[in-house]
Coordinates of C-alpha atoms in Angstrom, one line a residue:
Chain A
M1 CA -5.4 -33.2 13.7
I2 CA -4.4 -36.8 13.2
R3 CA -6.6 -38.0 16.0
R4 CA -9.5 -36.2 14.5
L5 CA -8.8 -37.6 11.0
A6 CA -8.2 -41.2 12.1
P7 CA -11.9 -42.3 12.4
L8 CA -12.7 -40.5 9.1
L9 CA -9.9 -42.3 7.3
A10 CA -10.9 -45.6 8.8
G11 CA -14.4 -45.0 7.5
I12 CA -13.2 -44.3 4.1
V13 CA -11.1 -47.4 4.0
L14 CA -14.1 -49.5 5.0
L15 CA -16.3 -47.8 2.4
A16 CA -13.7 -48.2 -0.3
A17 CA -13.3 -51.9 0.6
A18 CA -17.1 -52.4 0.4
L19 CA -17.4 -51.0 -3.2
P20 CA -17.3 -53.4 -6.1
A21 CA -14.1 -53.2 -8.1
G22 CA -14.2 -51.3 -11.3
A23 CA -16.8 -48.8 -10.2
Q24 CA -14.1 -46.1 -10.3
T25 CA -15.4 -44.6 -7.1
L26 CA -13.5 -41.6 -5.8
L27 CA -14.0 -40.3 -2.3
F28 CA -12.2 -37.4 -0.9
D29 CA -12.4 -34.6 1.6
L30 CA -10.5 -31.6 2.9
S31 CA -9.1 -31.3 6.4
R32 CA -11.0 -28.0 6.6
P33 CA -13.8 -26.8 4.3
R34 CA -12.9 -23.1 5.0
V35 CA -9.8 -20.9 5.2
S36 CA -10.3 -18.1 7.7
I37 CA -8.1 -15.1 7.1
T38 CA -7.6 -13.7 10.6
S39 CA -5.3 -11.0 11.9
A40 CA -2.6 -13.6 12.3
F41 CA -3.0 -15.2 8.9
A42 CA 0.4 -16.1 7.3
G43 CA -0.6 -18.7 4.8
T44 CA -2.0 -22.1 5.6
D45 CA -2.0 -25.8 4.7
I46 CA -5.0 -27.8 3.7
L47 CA -4.9 -31.6 3.6
V48 CA -6.7 -33.3 0.8
Y49 CA -7.3 -37.0 1.6
G50 CA -9.3 -39.6 -0.1
A51 CA -9.7 -43.2 -1.2
L52 CA -9.7 -45.0 -4.6
D53 CA -11.3 -48.4 -5.3
A54 CA -8.3 -49.5 -7.3
P55 CA -4.8 -48.2 -7.9
A56 CA -4.8 -45.3 -10.3
D57 CA -3.3 -41.9 -10.9
V58 CA -4.8 -38.9 -9.2
I59 CA -4.7 -35.2 -10.1
V60 CA -6.0 -32.6 -7.8
T61 CA -6.6 -29.0 -9.0
V62 CA -7.3 -26.0 -6.9
S63 CA -8.9 -23.1 -8.7
G64 CA -9.7 -19.8 -7.0
A65 CA -12.8 -17.9 -7.9
P66 CA -12.9 -16.7 -11.5
S67 CA -12.4 -13.0 -11.7
R68 CA -11.5 -10.1 -13.9
Q69 CA -7.8 -9.2 -13.9
T70 CA -6.0 -6.5 -15.7
V71 CA -2.4 -6.9 -16.8
L72 CA -0.3 -3.8 -17.1
R73 CA 2.9 -3.6 -19.2
K74 CA 5.7 -1.2 -18.6
E75 CA 7.2 0.5 -21.6
R76 CA 10.1 2.7 -22.1
V77 CA 9.1 6.3 -23.0
L78 CA 12.0 8.8 -23.2
G79 CA 14.1 6.6 -21.0
L80 CA 11.4 6.4 -18.3
W81 CA 9.6 3.1 -17.6
V82 CA 5.9 4.0 -17.6
T83 CA 2.8 1.9 -17.6
G84 CA 1.8 1.5 -21.2
A85 CA -0.4 -1.1 -22.7
R86 CA -3.0 -3.0 -20.6
Q87 CA -5.1 -6.0 -21.2
T88 CA -8.1 -7.2 -19.2
F89 CA -9.0 -10.8 -19.0
D90 CA -12.3 -12.4 -17.7
D91 CA -12.7 -15.7 -16.0
V92 CA -9.1 -15.7 -14.6
P93 CA -8.8 -17.9 -11.5
V94 CA -7.4 -15.8 -8.7
Y95 CA -5.4 -18.9 -7.6
Y96 CA -4.4 -22.1 -9.4
A97 CA -2.4 -25.1 -8.2
V98 CA -2.1 -28.7 -9.3
A99 CA -1.1 -31.8 -7.3
A100 CA -0.5 -35.2 -8.8
T101 CA 0.7 -38.6 -8.0
K102 CA 3.4 -38.5 -10.7
P103 CA 4.8 -35.8 -12.9
L104 CA 2.1 -34.7 -15.3
A105 CA 4.0 -35.7 -18.4
Q106 CA 3.9 -39.4 -17.2
I107 CA 0.2 -39.3 -16.5
L108 CA -1.4 -37.3 -19.3
P109 CA -1.2 -37.7 -23.0
A110 CA 1.2 -35.3 -24.7
D111 CA -1.5 -33.1 -26.2
G112 CA -3.6 -33.0 -23.0
V113 CA -7.1 -34.3 -22.4
P114 CA -9.7 -32.7 -24.7
G115 CA -12.3 -30.7 -22.9
V116 CA -10.7 -31.0 -19.5
A117 CA -8.4 -28.2 -18.2
L118 CA -5.9 -29.7 -15.8
T119 CA -2.6 -27.7 -16.1
L120 CA -2.4 -24.0 -15.6
A121 CA -1.7 -23.5 -19.3
E122 CA -4.8 -25.4 -20.2
R123 CA -6.9 -23.5 -17.7
L124 CA -5.6 -20.1 -18.9
A125 CA -6.4 -21.1 -22.5
A126 CA -10.0 -20.7 -21.5
I127 CA -9.8 -17.1 -20.2
Q128 CA -11.3 -14.4 -22.3
A129 CA -9.4 -11.3 -23.4
R130 CA -11.7 -8.2 -23.4
G131 CA -11.6 -5.9 -26.4
A132 CA -8.5 -7.5 -27.8
G133 CA -9.6 -7.2 -31.5
R134 CA -6.6 -5.1 -32.4
R135 CA -4.0 -7.3 -30.6
S136 CA -2.0 -10.0 -32.3
S137 CA -2.2 -13.4 -30.8
E138 CA 1.6 -13.1 -30.1
E139 CA 0.9 -10.0 -28.0
L140 CA -2.0 -11.6 -26.2
K141 CA 0.2 -14.6 -25.4
S142 CA 2.9 -12.3 -23.8
F143 CA 0.2 -10.7 -21.7
V144 CA -1.0 -14.1 -20.5
Q145 CA 2.7 -14.9 -19.7
G146 CA 2.9 -11.6 -17.8
L147 CA -0.2 -12.5 -15.9
I148 CA 1.4 -15.8 -14.9
E149 CA 4.6 -14.1 -13.8
A150 CA 2.8 -11.5 -11.7
K151 CA 0.6 -14.2 -10.0
R152 CA 3.7 -16.3 -9.4
R153 CA 5.4 -13.4 -7.6
D154 CA 2.5 -13.5 -5.1
G155 CA 2.6 -17.3 -4.8
L156 CA -0.9 -17.5 -6.4
Y157 CA 0.1 -19.7 -9.3
P158 CA 2.6 -22.0 -7.6
E159 CA 5.2 -23.4 -10.0
G160 CA 5.4 -27.1 -10.5
V161 CA 3.1 -29.9 -9.2
A162 CA 2.6 -30.7 -5.5
P163 CA 3.0 -34.4 -4.7
I164 CA 0.2 -36.7 -3.9
T165 CA 1.2 -39.7 -1.9
V166 CA -0.7 -43.0 -2.3
L167 CA -0.9 -45.6 0.5
A168 CA -1.4 -49.2 -0.5
G169 CA -2.7 -48.1 -3.9
R170 CA -6.0 -47.0 -2.2
L171 CA -5.6 -44.0 0.0
F172 CA -4.2 -40.8 -1.2
R173 CA -3.3 -37.5 0.5
A174 CA -1.9 -34.2 -0.6
E175 CA -0.7 -31.2 1.4
L176 CA -1.8 -28.0 -0.3
Q177 CA 0.0 -24.9 0.8
F178 CA -1.7 -21.5 0.5
P179 CA 0.3 -18.2 0.6
S180 CA -0.4 -15.3 2.9
R181 CA -1.7 -13.1 0.1
L182 CA -4.6 -15.4 -0.6
P183 CA -7.6 -13.6 -2.2
V184 CA -10.9 -14.2 -0.6
G185 CA -13.6 -16.1 -2.6
D186 CA -15.1 -19.5 -3.3
Y187 CA -12.4 -21.9 -4.4
E188 CA -13.0 -25.3 -6.0
I189 CA -10.9 -28.3 -5.4
T190 CA -11.3 -31.0 -8.0
A191 CA -9.9 -34.5 -7.8
Y192 CA -9.6 -36.6 -11.0
V193 CA -8.9 -40.3 -11.2
L194 CA -7.1 -41.2 -14.4
R195 CA -6.8 -44.5 -16.2
D196 CA -4.5 -44.7 -19.2
G197 CA -4.2 -41.0 -19.3
Q198 CA -8.0 -40.4 -19.4
P199 CA -9.9 -39.0 -16.4
V200 CA -12.6 -41.5 -15.5
T201 CA -14.0 -39.8 -12.4
A202 CA -14.0 -36.2 -11.2
V203 CA -15.3 -35.0 -7.9
S204 CA -15.3 -31.3 -6.7
K205 CA -15.5 -29.8 -3.3
P206 CA -15.8 -26.1 -2.4
L207 CA -13.2 -24.4 -0.3
I208 CA -14.3 -21.1 1.1
V209 CA -11.7 -18.5 1.7
S210 CA -13.0 -15.6 3.8
K211 CA -11.9 -13.1 6.3
A212 CA -12.7 -13.9 9.9
G213 CA -12.6 -12.4 13.3
F214 CA -11.1 -9.0 13.8
S215 CA -9.9 -8.5 10.2
A216 CA -13.3 -9.5 8.8
E217 CA -15.0 -7.1 11.1
I218 CA -12.7 -4.3 10.1
S219 CA -13.1 -4.8 6.4
E220 CA -16.8 -5.2 6.6
W221 CA -17.0 -2.1 8.7
A222 CA -14.8 -0.2 6.3
R223 CA -17.1 -1.2 3.4
D224 CA -20.6 -0.9 5.0
E225 CA -20.1 2.0 7.4
A226 CA -17.4 3.9 5.7
P227 CA -18.1 7.4 7.3
L228 CA -18.2 5.8 10.8
Y229 CA -15.0 3.8 10.1
G230 CA -13.2 6.9 8.8
G231 CA -14.4 8.9 11.8
F232 CA -13.2 6.2 14.1
A233 CA -9.8 6.0 12.4
I234 CA -9.5 9.8 12.8
A235 CA -10.5 9.7 16.4
M236 CA -8.0 6.8 17.1
A237 CA -5.2 8.9 15.5
L238 CA -6.1 12.0 17.4
L239 CA -6.3 10.1 20.7
V240 CA -3.2 8.0 20.4
G241 CA -1.2 11.0 19.0
W242 CA -2.3 13.2 21.9
V243 CA -1.7 10.6 24.7
T244 CA 1.7 9.4 23.4
G245 CA 2.7 13.0 22.9
A246 CA 1.8 13.9 26.5
L247 CA 3.6 10.8 27.8
A248 CA 6.7 11.6 25.8
R249 CA 6.9 15.1 27.4
R250 CA 6.6 13.6 30.9
L251 CA 9.5 11.3 30.4
Chain B
M1 CA 5.1 -12.1 14.0
E2 CA 2.8 -11.7 11.0
V3 CA -0.2 -9.5 11.1
Y4 CA -2.9 -9.4 8.4
L5 CA -3.8 -6.0 7.2
P6 CA -7.5 -6.2 6.4
I7 CA -7.7 -3.4 3.8
A8 CA -4.3 -3.8 2.2
E9 CA -5.2 -7.5 2.1
L10 CA -1.8 -8.9 2.9
S11 CA 0.2 -10.1 5.8
L12 CA 3.3 -8.3 6.9
T13 CA 5.7 -8.7 9.9
W14 CA 4.4 -6.3 12.5
P15 CA 7.9 -5.4 14.0
L16 CA 8.8 -4.2 10.5
L17 CA 5.8 -1.9 10.5
L18 CA 6.5 -0.6 14.0
A19 CA 10.1 0.0 12.8
L20 CA 8.9 2.0 9.8
G21 CA 6.7 4.0 12.0
A22 CA 9.6 4.6 14.4
V23 CA 11.8 5.8 11.5
A24 CA 9.2 8.4 10.6
G25 CA 8.8 9.2 14.3
V26 CA 12.6 9.8 14.7
L27 CA 12.5 12.2 11.8
A28 CA 9.4 13.9 13.2
G29 CA 11.2 14.4 16.5
M30 CA 14.5 15.5 14.9
F31 CA 13.2 17.9 12.3
G32 CA 9.6 18.6 13.1
V33 CA 8.5 17.0 9.8
G34 CA 6.1 14.1 9.7
G35 CA 8.4 11.7 7.8
G36 CA 5.6 10.8 5.4
F37 CA 7.8 11.5 2.4
L38 CA 10.0 8.6 3.6
L39 CA 7.2 6.3 4.9
T40 CA 5.0 6.2 1.8
P41 CA 7.7 4.9 -0.6
L42 CA 8.8 2.4 2.0
L43 CA 5.3 1.1 2.5
I44 CA 4.9 0.7 -1.2
F45 CA 8.2 -1.0 -1.3
V46 CA 7.2 -3.7 1.2
G47 CA 4.1 -4.5 -0.9
V48 CA 1.3 -2.3 0.4
P49 CA -0.8 -1.1 -2.6
P50 CA 0.1 2.6 -3.3
A51 CA -3.6 3.7 -2.8
V52 CA -3.7 2.1 0.7
A53 CA -0.2 3.4 1.6
V54 CA -1.1 7.0 0.7
A55 CA -4.5 6.9 2.5
T56 CA -3.2 5.2 5.6
Q57 CA -0.3 7.6 5.7
A58 CA -2.8 10.5 6.0
N59 CA -4.3 8.8 9.0
Q60 CA -0.8 8.4 10.5
V61 CA 0.0 12.1 9.9
I62 CA -2.9 13.1 12.1
A63 CA -1.3 11.3 15.1
T64 CA 2.2 12.6 14.6
S65 CA 1.0 16.2 14.2
V66 CA -1.8 16.6 16.8
S67 CA 0.5 16.5 19.9
G68 CA 2.8 19.1 18.4
L69 CA -0.2 21.3 17.5
L70 CA -1.5 21.2 21.1
T71 CA 1.9 22.2 22.4
Q72 CA 2.3 25.1 20.0
W73 CA -1.3 26.1 20.7
Q74 CA -0.7 26.3 24.4
R75 CA 2.4 28.5 23.8
G76 CA 0.3 30.8 21.6
N77 CA 2.3 30.0 18.5
V78 CA -0.6 29.5 16.1
D79 CA -1.7 32.3 13.8
V80 CA -5.3 31.2 13.7
R81 CA -6.3 33.7 11.0
M82 CA -3.5 32.6 8.7
G83 CA -4.2 28.9 9.6
L84 CA -7.9 29.1 8.8
I85 CA -7.2 30.7 5.4
M86 CA -4.6 28.1 4.6
L87 CA -6.9 25.4 5.8
L88 CA -9.7 26.6 3.5
G89 CA -7.3 26.3 0.5
G90 CA -6.2 22.9 1.9
L91 CA -9.7 21.5 2.2
F92 CA -10.4 22.4 -1.4
G93 CA -7.0 21.2 -2.6
S94 CA -7.2 17.8 -0.8
T95 CA -10.7 17.2 -2.1
A96 CA -9.5 18.0 -5.6
G97 CA -6.4 15.8 -5.0
I98 CA -8.5 12.8 -4.0
W99 CA -10.5 13.2 -7.2
I100 CA -7.3 13.4 -9.3
F101 CA -5.9 10.4 -7.5
G102 CA -9.0 8.4 -8.5
I103 CA -8.6 9.3 -12.1
L104 CA -4.9 8.5 -12.2
K105 CA -5.6 5.2 -10.5
R106 CA -8.2 4.3 -13.2
I107 CA -5.8 5.1 -16.1
G108 CA -3.0 3.1 -14.4
Q109 CA -0.6 6.0 -14.0
I110 CA -0.8 6.6 -10.2
D111 CA 2.5 4.8 -9.4
L112 CA 4.4 6.8 -12.1
T113 CA 2.8 10.1 -10.9
I114 CA 3.8 9.3 -7.3
A115 CA 7.4 8.5 -8.3
I116 CA 7.8 11.6 -10.5
G117 CA 6.1 13.8 -7.9
Y118 CA 8.5 12.6 -5.2
V119 CA 11.6 13.0 -7.4
L120 CA 10.7 16.7 -8.2
L121 CA 9.6 17.5 -4.7
L122 CA 12.5 15.9 -2.9
T123 CA 15.1 17.3 -5.2
S124 CA 13.9 20.9 -5.0
I125 CA 13.4 20.8 -1.2
G126 CA 16.7 18.9 -0.6
V127 CA 18.7 21.4 -2.7
L128 CA 17.0 24.4 -1.0
M129 CA 17.7 23.1 2.5
L130 CA 21.2 22.1 1.7
V131 CA 22.0 25.6 0.4
E132 CA 20.4 27.2 3.4
S133 CA 22.3 25.0 5.9
V134 CA 25.6 25.6 4.1
R135 CA 24.9 29.3 4.2
T136 CA 24.3 29.2 8.0
W137 CA 27.4 27.1 8.5
R138 CA 29.5 29.7 6.6
R139 CA 28.0 32.6 8.6
R140 CA 28.9 30.8 11.8
R141 CA 32.5 30.5 10.7
N142 CA 32.6 34.0 9.4
P143 CA 30.2 36.3 11.3
E144 CA 31.0 39.3 9.1
A145 CA 29.5 37.7 6.0
P146 CA 26.5 39.7 4.6
R147 CA 23.2 38.7 6.2
R148 CA 20.0 38.3 4.3
K149 CA 17.4 40.9 4.7
L150 CA 14.8 40.0 7.3
H151 CA 11.9 40.7 5.2
Q152 CA 12.1 40.7 1.4
H153 CA 9.6 42.2 -1.0
Y154 CA 8.6 40.1 -4.0
L155 CA 6.1 40.5 -6.7
V156 CA 3.7 38.3 -4.7
H157 CA 3.2 41.1 -2.2
R158 CA 1.4 43.1 -4.8
L159 CA -1.5 40.7 -5.0
P160 CA -5.0 42.0 -4.1
L161 CA -7.2 41.1 -1.1
K162 CA -4.6 42.1 1.5
I163 CA -5.3 41.2 5.0
R164 CA -3.5 42.1 8.2
F165 CA -2.2 39.1 10.1
Y166 CA -1.5 40.5 13.6
K167 CA 0.2 37.5 15.1
S168 CA 2.6 37.1 12.2
R169 CA 3.0 40.9 11.8
L170 CA 2.2 40.6 8.2
Y171 CA 0.1 42.5 5.7
I172 CA -0.2 40.3 2.7
S173 CA -2.8 39.1 0.2
A174 CA -5.1 36.3 1.5
L175 CA -4.6 34.6 -1.9
L176 CA -1.1 33.6 -0.9
P177 CA -1.9 31.4 2.1
L178 CA -5.1 30.2 0.3
G179 CA -3.1 29.2 -2.8
L180 CA -0.3 27.6 -0.7
G181 CA -2.9 25.6 1.3
F182 CA -4.5 24.5 -1.9
V183 CA -1.3 23.2 -3.4
I184 CA -0.2 21.4 -0.2
G185 CA -3.7 19.9 0.0
I186 CA -3.4 18.4 -3.5
L187 CA 0.0 17.0 -2.6
S188 CA -1.3 15.6 0.6
A189 CA -4.0 13.7 -1.2
I190 CA -1.9 12.4 -4.0
L191 CA 1.5 11.8 -2.3
G192 CA 0.2 10.9 1.2
I193 CA 2.4 13.5 2.9
G194 CA 1.5 16.0 5.6
G195 CA 3.5 18.5 3.7
G196 CA 5.4 20.0 6.6
F197 CA 8.7 19.9 4.9
I198 CA 7.3 22.0 2.0
L199 CA 4.9 24.1 4.0
V200 CA 7.5 25.3 6.5
P201 CA 10.1 26.7 4.0
A202 CA 7.2 28.1 1.9
M203 CA 5.7 29.9 4.9
I204 CA 9.1 31.3 5.8
Y205 CA 10.3 32.3 2.3
I206 CA 7.1 33.0 0.4
L207 CA 4.8 34.3 3.1
G208 CA 7.6 35.8 5.1
M209 CA 6.1 34.5 8.4
P210 CA 8.2 34.6 11.6
T211 CA 9.8 31.2 12.3
L212 CA 8.1 31.0 15.7
M213 CA 4.6 31.1 14.2
V214 CA 5.5 28.8 11.3
I215 CA 5.6 25.4 13.1
G216 CA 2.3 25.8 15.0
T217 CA 0.4 27.3 12.1
S218 CA 1.7 24.7 9.6
L219 CA 0.7 21.9 12.1
F220 CA -2.8 23.5 12.3
Q221 CA -3.2 23.2 8.5
I222 CA -1.6 19.7 8.4
V223 CA -3.8 18.1 11.1
F224 CA -7.1 19.3 9.6
V225 CA -6.1 18.6 6.0
A226 CA -5.0 15.1 7.1
I227 CA -8.4 14.6 8.8
N228 CA -10.1 15.6 5.5
V229 CA -7.9 13.3 3.4
T230 CA -8.4 10.3 5.8
F231 CA -12.2 10.8 5.8
L232 CA -12.4 11.1 2.0
Q233 CA -10.1 8.2 1.3
A234 CA -12.2 6.1 3.8
T235 CA -15.5 7.0 2.3
Q236 CA -14.7 7.3 -1.4
N237 CA -11.9 4.8 -2.0
Q238 CA -12.0 2.6 1.1
T239 CA -8.3 2.6 1.3
V240 CA -7.6 3.5 5.0
D241 CA -6.1 0.5 6.7
F242 CA -6.9 0.9 10.4
V243 CA -4.5 -1.9 11.6
L244 CA -1.6 -0.6 9.5
A245 CA -2.2 3.0 10.7
L246 CA -2.3 1.9 14.4
L247 CA 1.1 0.1 14.0
L248 CA 2.7 3.0 12.3
I249 CA 1.3 5.4 14.9
I250 CA 2.6 3.3 17.8
G251 CA 6.0 3.0 16.1
G252 CA 6.0 6.8 15.5
A253 CA 5.2 7.4 19.2
I254 CA 8.3 5.3 20.2
G255 CA 10.5 7.1 17.6
A256 CA 9.6 10.7 18.2
P257 CA 11.2 11.2 21.7
I258 CA 14.3 9.5 20.4
G259 CA 14.5 12.0 17.5
G260 CA 13.9 14.8 20.0
R261 CA 16.8 13.8 22.2
V262 CA 19.1 13.5 19.1
A263 CA 18.0 16.9 17.9
A264 CA 18.7 18.5 21.3
K265 CA 22.4 17.4 21.0
L266 CA 23.1 18.6 17.5
P267 CA 23.1 22.2 16.1
S268 CA 20.2 22.9 13.8
F269 CA 22.2 23.7 10.7
Q270 CA 23.8 20.3 10.9
L271 CA 20.4 18.7 11.4
R272 CA 19.0 20.5 8.4
G273 CA 22.1 19.5 6.3
M274 CA 21.5 15.9 7.3
L275 CA 17.8 16.0 6.4
A276 CA 18.7 17.6 3.1
L277 CA 21.2 14.8 2.3
L278 CA 18.6 12.2 3.3
I279 CA 16.0 13.8 1.0
L280 CA 18.4 14.0 -1.9
A281 CA 19.3 10.3 -1.4
M282 CA 15.7 9.4 -1.5
A283 CA 15.2 11.4 -4.7
A284 CA 18.2 9.8 -6.4
E285 CA 16.9 6.3 -5.5
L286 CA 13.4 7.1 -6.9
L287 CA 15.0 8.6 -10.0
F288 CA 17.2 5.6 -10.5
E289 CA 14.1 3.3 -10.3
L290 CA 12.3 5.3 -12.9
F291 CA 15.1 4.8 -15.4
A292 CA 16.4 1.4 -14.4
R293 CA 14.8 -1.6 -16.1
P294 CA 12.0 -2.8 -13.8
S295 CA 12.3 -6.3 -12.3
A296 CA 8.9 -7.0 -13.7
I297 CA 7.6 -5.7 -16.9
Y298 CA 4.1 -7.0 -16.3
S299 CA 2.0 -6.3 -13.2
L300 CA -1.6 -6.7 -12.2
G301 CA -3.6 -3.5 -12.0
E302 CA -7.1 -2.2 -11.6
P303 CA -9.5 -2.7 -14.5
G304 CA -9.6 0.6 -16.2
R305 CA -11.0 2.5 -19.1
G306 CA -10.1 1.5 -22.7
S307 CA -8.9 -1.9 -21.6

């Protein structure tokens, strides 16, 4: 990995050195543009690395594909905990993580940057509640909080901010960790350069999370050729059950 | 050690899945039941979505039951006429069950339904079996105790459409096995069980079938209903996880002979008593979870109606 990256990094250094100062240029790339969920997938790391033309703070956000999510709330009915109210939200990122060179409170102004969603709370402020006319804003807030908790349990909204290390004020790198329950889809990784708490440059790169190999074939097959897949699953069970049963009687 | 389950869409440790399959296999070997009633809640507990757990369980039931069915068939212990009538009910029941399952999933109440269903089912079966095994145990210690009548006549024997079942030496209404198959079919689809542990006592006590015929005939119904459930879940809900099923089946194949050896060394009333206690413990655990404050009030669900 390092040997493969070395020429790339060297190239970035040369490029960065060649740019005139003050152009606020930001270059970055990912160690891999694609996460392949194979049969052995147990989470993965992606290295984000890049170059700045002058020392600055950097924030990297990772946003999973926007999707529709329904939050269910359990309520007590006659002593039983049953699923009661539900709220559906649109434009919810399936995954959201932030990395930064310093704690966000030290980089960003206290009331955030208008028009740019960086933190999870800011990103979730943009999601749309469907048919929530009757709900109070308090209640909606508690549903959004519930959404965050549920996502956090699966490691999809990691708590805190991952560190970005800066080398000689010019090169930065961040190790992004993705959990095993990563939903498939098109993710977007955006790097922001900040000067005095204001983003001056932002560059995005896509990260494609998709099933690959055996597991991709199985799920494609299950979706596109469902009767055949079902038949095959049945045949497998009949055959394995028969063979192992026969073997067990011989022993 | 992790394996990605393509339909459940999560990674789990494969030795854990083999072990879960083996536990079900040991039960199958010991008691002649599939162990689905234990496996489904355990799968949900380790994070498999309930819809996938139930559907994949049906696939696993095929494998645990087919070899037993073949053995019983060779010994001539299958009452085909009875089995076909039960199966007819079972096919209708399981198809209806898949439909009900879909509706419950959409309104977000499938987990609650599964939990309550299991509590009711396990409690009643557990109590029945415990009573039966205590009765056998008492009779052993005191052979002069009054024996039950071999064949009792209930109101159900007055139903119309009477048919002669030669192999089982019965003359009862076809509506009985048809209805029994239908109910078990619904339960198979919604709870992901083969239904052996309900079917066997029901066939003995309600239909009055001879015990020798019960195992083979119930397996006949279970295998074909499980095939129907697997096929419908795969085509309608796309919830059958092939990789998960394969691991559970291999685990089950390892566990079944172990269970069989254990069973051969213990008298049957003790076995039944043990199974009854196990079933009651599961029921108590599920009941506790229904009333205890959940660890998470909020969860993510399927987008449904009225949201």
